[in-house]
């Protein structure tokens, strides 16, 4: 595997995590803008309905306008609160996934080092056994010593 491919494979969790956060963040922003536009549109339609039903009564019209404003403000506050809460949840999940990715990478590095150490430590005894077997095969060990070595 080439060096850039190895580098990318070691950090793929971060790329996937960044992509997921970008997509989710975009969706949340879109949802927030969409919801705000819908609230504004509902307010406009309610005002039109109020004009049709209230007629020329200024008191009914003023009360209706106040009720529309209170409802619109409450809905905007709700959307803002939900967006902020979702953003906070997204940040907490991002941090948790980042910690998990770091721990996984650390565990992988520890395992690689352990395998490197183990293979290095096993090479010495295996090399000795290999040299002994080659010596036995070549017949360079006297027959009386071969019996003790083969046991």
mmCIF file of C-alpha atoms in Angstrom:
data_model
loop_
_atom_site.group_PDB
_atom_site.id
_atom_site.type_symbol
_atom_site.label_atom_id
_atom_site.label_comp_id
_atom_site.label_asym_id
_atom_site.label_seq_id
_atom_site.Cartn_x
_atom_site.Cartn_y
_atom_site.Cartn_z
ATOM 1 C CA UNK A 1 0.000 0.000 0.000
ATOM 2 C CA UNK A 2 1.373 3.412 -0.914
ATOM 3 C CA UNK A 3 2.210 5.951 1.730
ATOM 4 C CA UNK A 4 -0.665 8.371 0.885
ATOM 5 C CA UNK A 5 -3.156 5.489 0.856
ATOM 6 C CA UNK A 6 -1.893 4.286 4.242
ATOM 7 C CA UNK A 7 -2.102 7.843 5.625
ATOM 8 C CA UNK A 8 -5.681 8.165 4.359
ATOM 9 C CA UNK A 9 -6.712 4.750 5.734
ATOM 10 C CA UNK A 10 -5.346 5.652 9.160
ATOM 11 C CA UNK A 11 -7.407 8.850 9.220
ATOM 12 C CA UNK A 12 -10.550 7.774 7.390
ATOM 13 C CA UNK A 13 -12.665 8.055 10.552
ATOM 14 C CA UNK A 14 -11.917 11.772 10.703
ATOM 15 C CA UNK A 15 -12.876 12.300 7.065
ATOM 16 C CA UNK A 16 -16.136 10.385 7.483
ATOM 17 C CA UNK A 17 -16.847 12.236 10.715
ATOM 18 C CA UNK A 18 -16.218 15.616 9.069
ATOM 19 C CA UNK A 19 -18.446 14.718 6.136
ATOM 20 C CA UNK A 20 -21.256 13.555 8.440
ATOM 21 C CA UNK A 21 -21.035 16.733 10.530
ATOM 22 C CA UNK A 22 -21.087 18.904 7.402
ATOM 23 C CA UNK A 23 -24.146 17.102 6.052
ATOM 24 C CA UNK A 24 -26.027 17.162 9.363
ATOM 25 C CA UNK A 25 -25.112 20.797 9.988
ATOM 26 C CA UNK A 26 -26.354 21.741 6.521
ATOM 27 C CA UNK A 27 -29.610 19.864 7.079
ATOM 28 C CA UNK A 28 -30.162 21.565 10.444
ATOM 29 C CA UNK A 29 -29.496 24.996 8.924
ATOM 30 C CA UNK A 30 -31.854 24.232 6.044
ATOM 31 C CA UNK A 31 -34.530 23.002 8.461
ATOM 32 C CA UNK A 32 -34.178 26.139 10.565
ATOM 33 C CA UNK A 33 -34.459 28.473 7.553
ATOM 34 C CA UNK A 34 -37.387 26.455 6.175
ATOM 35 C CA UNK A 35 -39.205 26.502 9.513
ATOM 36 C CA UNK A 36 -38.683 30.264 9.900
ATOM 37 C CA UNK A 37 -40.045 30.862 6.403
ATOM 38 C CA UNK A 38 -43.062 28.692 7.163
ATOM 39 C CA UNK A 39 -43.710 30.641 10.366
ATOM 40 C CA UNK A 40 -43.504 33.934 8.446
ATOM 41 C CA UNK A 41 -45.814 32.551 5.743
ATOM 42 C CA UNK A 42 -48.294 31.336 8.358
ATOM 43 C CA UNK A 43 -48.238 34.796 9.976
ATOM 44 C CA UNK A 44 -48.935 36.455 6.624
ATOM 45 C CA UNK A 45 -51.835 34.092 5.896
ATOM 46 C CA UNK A 46 -53.248 34.591 9.384
ATOM 47 C CA UNK A 47 -53.069 38.369 8.926
ATOM 48 C CA UNK A 48 -54.951 38.070 5.619
ATOM 49 C CA UNK A 49 -57.568 35.921 7.311
ATOM 50 C CA UNK A 50 -57.813 38.450 10.135
ATOM 51 C CA UNK A 51 -58.416 41.262 7.642
ATOM 52 C CA UNK A 52 -61.202 39.266 6.035
ATOM 53 C CA UNK A 53 -62.884 38.266 9.293
ATOM 54 C CA UNK A 54 -62.298 41.317 11.514
ATOM 55 C CA UNK A 55 -63.557 43.755 8.932
ATOM 56 C CA UNK A 56 -63.458 47.329 10.141
ATOM 57 C CA UNK A 57 -63.338 46.632 13.902
ATOM 58 C CA UNK A 58 -60.005 48.157 15.036
ATOM 59 C CA UNK A 59 -60.125 46.511 18.478
ATOM 60 C CA UNK A 60 -60.571 43.004 17.012
ATOM 61 C CA UNK A 61 -57.892 43.708 14.459
ATOM 62 C CA UNK A 62 -55.422 44.939 17.141
ATOM 63 C CA UNK A 63 -56.144 41.926 19.363
ATOM 64 C CA UNK A 64 -55.709 39.584 16.407
ATOM 65 C CA UNK A 65 -52.422 41.227 15.398
ATOM 66 C CA UNK A 66 -51.142 40.915 18.967
ATOM 67 C CA UNK A 67 -52.120 37.243 19.082
ATOM 68 C CA UNK A 68 -50.414 36.638 15.732
ATOM 69 C CA UNK A 69 -47.217 38.339 16.938
ATOM 70 C CA UNK A 70 -47.201 36.389 20.205
ATOM 71 C CA UNK A 71 -47.678 33.093 18.363
ATOM 72 C CA UNK A 72 -45.005 33.940 15.776
ATOM 73 C CA UNK A 73 -42.541 34.985 18.500
ATOM 74 C CA UNK A 74 -43.245 31.790 20.468
ATOM 75 C CA UNK A 75 -42.729 29.631 17.383
ATOM 76 C CA UNK A 76 -39.504 31.467 16.457
ATOM 77 C CA UNK A 77 -38.241 30.963 20.005
ATOM 78 C CA UNK A 78 -39.153 27.282 19.765
ATOM 79 C CA UNK A 79 -37.307 26.910 16.457
ATOM 80 C CA UNK A 80 -34.272 28.764 17.829
ATOM 81 C CA UNK A 81 -34.266 26.615 20.960
ATOM 82 C CA UNK A 82 -34.579 23.390 19.000
ATOM 83 C CA UNK A 83 -31.812 24.475 16.630
ATOM 84 C CA UNK A 84 -29.533 25.395 19.526
ATOM 85 C CA UNK A 85 -30.291 22.138 21.342
ATOM 86 C CA UNK A 86 -29.687 20.101 18.211
ATOM 87 C CA UNK A 87 -26.464 21.997 17.544
ATOM 88 C CA UNK A 88 -25.301 21.262 21.096
ATOM 89 C CA UNK A 89 -26.209 17.587 20.699
ATOM 90 C CA UNK A 90 -24.332 17.527 17.401
ATOM 91 C CA UNK A 91 -21.237 19.032 19.009
ATOM 92 C CA UNK A 92 -21.378 16.533 21.897
ATOM 93 C CA UNK A 93 -21.747 13.623 19.476
ATOM 94 C CA UNK A 94 -18.891 15.009 17.413
ATOM 95 C CA UNK A 95 -16.671 15.150 20.482
ATOM 96 C CA UNK A 96 -17.657 11.619 21.519
ATOM 97 C CA UNK A 97 -16.953 10.253 18.039
ATOM 98 C CA UNK A 98 -13.647 12.118 17.920
ATOM 99 C CA UNK A 99 -12.610 10.574 21.260
ATOM 100 C CA UNK A 100 -13.657 7.123 20.033
ATOM 101 C CA UNK A 101 -11.688 7.582 16.793
ATOM 102 C CA UNK A 102 -8.593 8.706 18.747
ATOM 103 C CA UNK A 103 -8.841 5.711 21.100
ATOM 104 C CA UNK A 104 -9.300 3.341 18.178
ATOM 105 C CA UNK A 105 -6.265 4.796 16.420
ATOM 106 C CA UNK A 106 -4.235 4.560 19.639
ATOM 107 C CA UNK A 107 -5.278 0.928 20.143
ATOM 108 C CA UNK A 108 -4.360 0.113 16.538
ATOM 109 C CA UNK A 109 -0.919 1.708 16.979
ATOM 110 C CA UNK A 110 -0.345 -0.221 20.229
ATOM 111 C CA UNK A 111 -1.325 -3.465 18.496
ATOM 112 C CA UNK A 112 1.012 -2.741 15.576
ATOM 113 C CA UNK A 113 3.881 -2.061 17.981
ATOM 114 C CA UNK A 114 3.130 -5.251 19.923
ATOM 115 C CA UNK A 115 3.124 -7.296 16.691
ATOM 116 C CA UNK A 116 6.393 -5.697 15.602
ATOM 117 C CA UNK A 117 7.969 -6.440 18.996
ATOM 118 C CA UNK A 118 6.628 -10.014 19.018
ATOM 119 C CA UNK A 119 7.834 -10.775 15.517
ATOM 120 C CA UNK A 120 11.245 -9.319 16.361
ATOM 121 C CA UNK A 121 11.503 -11.415 19.525
ATOM 122 C CA UNK A 122 10.462 -14.581 17.683
ATOM 123 C CA UNK A 123 13.022 -14.099 14.923
ATOM 124 C CA UNK A 124 15.979 -14.862 17.207
ATOM 125 C CA UNK A 125 14.861 -18.345 18.404
ATOM 126 C CA UNK A 126 13.529 -19.239 14.966
ATOM 127 C CA UNK A 127 16.857 -18.252 13.409
ATOM 128 C CA UNK A 128 18.681 -20.539 15.864
ATOM 129 C CA UNK A 129 16.381 -23.471 15.110
ATOM 130 C CA UNK A 130 16.725 -22.830 11.379
ATOM 131 C CA UNK A 131 20.545 -22.792 11.649
ATOM 132 C CA UNK A 132 20.483 -26.053 13.643
ATOM 133 C CA UNK A 133 18.215 -27.732 11.061
ATOM 134 C CA UNK A 134 20.438 -26.585 8.217
ATOM 135 C CA UNK A 135 23.479 -27.919 10.042
ATOM 136 C CA UNK A 136 21.733 -31.247 10.592
ATOM 137 C CA UNK A 137 20.728 -31.372 6.942
ATOM 138 C CA UNK A 138 24.251 -30.660 5.755
ATOM 139 C CA UNK A 139 25.650 -33.261 8.128
ATOM 140 C CA UNK A 140 28.121 -30.873 9.746
ATOM 141 C CA UNK A 141 27.144 -32.017 13.263
ATOM 142 C CA UNK A 142 28.772 -35.239 14.528
ATOM 143 C CA UNK A 143 26.414 -38.211 14.968
ATOM 144 C CA UNK A 144 26.927 -38.445 18.760
ATOM 145 C CA UNK A 145 25.833 -34.769 19.160
ATOM 146 C CA UNK A 146 22.901 -35.135 16.764
ATOM 147 C CA UNK A 147 21.108 -37.457 19.169
ATOM 148 C CA UNK A 148 21.260 -34.917 21.987
ATOM 149 C CA UNK A 149 20.162 -32.023 19.723
ATOM 150 C CA UNK A 150 17.218 -33.853 18.165
ATOM 151 C CA UNK A 151 15.643 -34.795 21.527
#
